[in-house]
Amino acid sequence: MQIIDGKAVSKSVKESVKAECDELKAKGVTPGLAVILVGEDPASQVYVRNKEKACEECGFYSEKYAIPADTTQEELNALVDKLNKDPKINGILCQLPLPSHLDDKEVINRIDPIKDVDAFHPVNVGAIMIGDYNFLPCTPAGVMELIHSTGVDVSGKKAVVMGRSNIVGKPMSMLLLHENATVEITHSRTQNLAEITSGADILIAAIGKAKFVKADMVKEGAVVIDVGMDRDENGKLCGDVDFDDVKDKCSYITPVPGGVGPMTISMLMKNTLTAAKIQNGIQ
Ligand code: GUN
């Protein structure tokens, strides 16, 4: 069994983004990312801080809008409109979840699709469906990079994606399908779950249930990717996969933390770079 080092893969992605950013700067273009954080959710604050740090590492321009939890929909919309028009800003990310009086969908739909570096806008989601896209959603794209880092060829393999969220499960399935995997999606109503997951050459867990995936649900020699960010019974950060139970059965496995998490941010940097290139007519 080999542990996939998400931090190392993420670092190498960021290094190549930085190198390309330096080339863009020589042409007078600095990629710019605006991050909107509404309210004071502690987890969101950490994510946003990490995004700012990654911008610095890659040489990007960044703006952070930490606005109060009682911001109105109109005020948030006005901020998105302003950023849509700002030529210094190539990417806009509104950290989710939003406070309950605000509508995620309204904000996502308002971001100019060419600045939607999360790839959450229906235009970008549709583009992914037909395989003709500018941006890939950060977490599934990061998972694909981790799979590629193992050298395992996805083509023709059976991939099982546990979870059907719009942010991870659904786009994840599409990306695997684009690389010619035979894809099955499981969810909370799936019957005979272990039977399905234990047939997977590539198993992606994105269900948000701490240590849910046990050895009897995993095929011998499988590649296991854990998208979960959960807390165990002692409040310690863990994934959807019971790492200690599963590790000896698979060929490759991602740890939590240090697996998928660091990749999400480096893919965001890649998308922001792409956005800057497109908006400045550079290919
Ligand atoms: N909250 C948790 N993950 C994400 C993400 O990838 N993008 C945004 N905007 N918010 C998130």
PDB file of N, CA and C and ligand atoms in Angstrom, residues 51 93-97 118 120 264, ligand 1:
ATOM      1  N   LYS A  51      -6.666  30.054   1.157  1.00  0.00           N
ATOM      2  CA  LYS A  51      -6.769  30.509  -0.233  1.00  0.00           C
ATOM      3  C   LYS A  51      -5.929  31.762  -0.447  1.00  0.00           C
ATOM      4  N   LEU A  93     -14.764  33.957  -5.865  1.00  0.00           N
ATOM      5  CA  LEU A  93     -15.201  32.788  -5.108  1.00  0.00           C
ATOM      6  C   LEU A  93     -15.967  33.270  -3.884  1.00  0.00           C
ATOM      7  N   CYS A  94     -17.184  32.828  -3.753  1.00  0.00           N
ATOM      8  CA  CYS A  94     -17.966  33.134  -2.558  1.00  0.00           C
ATOM      9  C   CYS A  94     -17.980  31.880  -1.699  1.00  0.00           C
ATOM     10  N   GLN A  95     -17.352  31.962  -0.550  1.00  0.00           N
ATOM     11  CA  GLN A  95     -17.217  30.774   0.307  1.00  0.00           C
ATOM     12  C   GLN A  95     -18.594  30.299   0.783  1.00  0.00           C
ATOM     13  N   LEU A  96     -18.861  29.038   0.593  1.00  0.00           N
ATOM     14  CA  LEU A  96     -20.113  28.427   1.027  1.00  0.00           C
ATOM     15  C   LEU A  96     -19.830  27.564   2.268  1.00  0.00           C
ATOM     16  N   PRO A  97     -20.775  27.304   3.105  1.00  0.00           N
ATOM     17  CA  PRO A  97     -22.173  27.741   3.045  1.00  0.00           C
ATOM     18  C   PRO A  97     -22.348  29.200   3.457  1.00  0.00           C
ATOM     19  N   ASP A 118     -14.849  28.424  -9.168  1.00  0.00           N
ATOM     20  CA  ASP A 118     -15.368  27.230  -8.491  1.00  0.00           C
ATOM     21  C   ASP A 118     -16.007  26.264  -9.493  1.00  0.00           C
ATOM     22  N   PHE A 120     -19.140  26.415 -10.409  1.00  0.00           N
ATOM     23  CA  PHE A 120     -20.464  26.087  -9.852  1.00  0.00           C
ATOM     24  C   PHE A 120     -21.603  26.647 -10.701  1.00  0.00           C
ATOM     25  N   THR A 264      -7.513  20.862  -3.436  1.00  0.00           N
ATOM     26  CA  THR A 264      -8.629  21.729  -3.801  1.00  0.00           C
ATOM     27  C   THR A 264      -8.134  23.155  -4.041  1.00  0.00           C
TER      28      THR A 264
HETATM   29  N1  GUN B   1     -17.116  25.486   0.826  1.00  0.00           N
HETATM   30  C1  GUN B   1     -16.577  24.252   0.928  1.00  0.00           C
HETATM   31  N2  GUN B   1     -15.936  23.925  -0.210  1.00  0.00           N
HETATM   32  C2  GUN B   1     -16.083  24.984  -1.045  1.00  0.00           C
HETATM   33  C3  GUN B   1     -15.620  25.244  -2.366  1.00  0.00           C
HETATM   34  O1  GUN B   1     -14.973  24.445  -3.029  1.00  0.00           O
HETATM   35  N3  GUN B   1     -15.966  26.456  -2.865  1.00  0.00           N
HETATM   36  C4  GUN B   1     -16.712  27.359  -2.181  1.00  0.00           C
HETATM   37  N4  GUN B   1     -17.006  28.509  -2.759  1.00  0.00           N
HETATM   38  N5  GUN B   1     -17.142  27.142  -0.949  1.00  0.00           N
HETATM   39  C5  GUN B   1     -16.825  25.959  -0.388  1.00  0.00           C
END
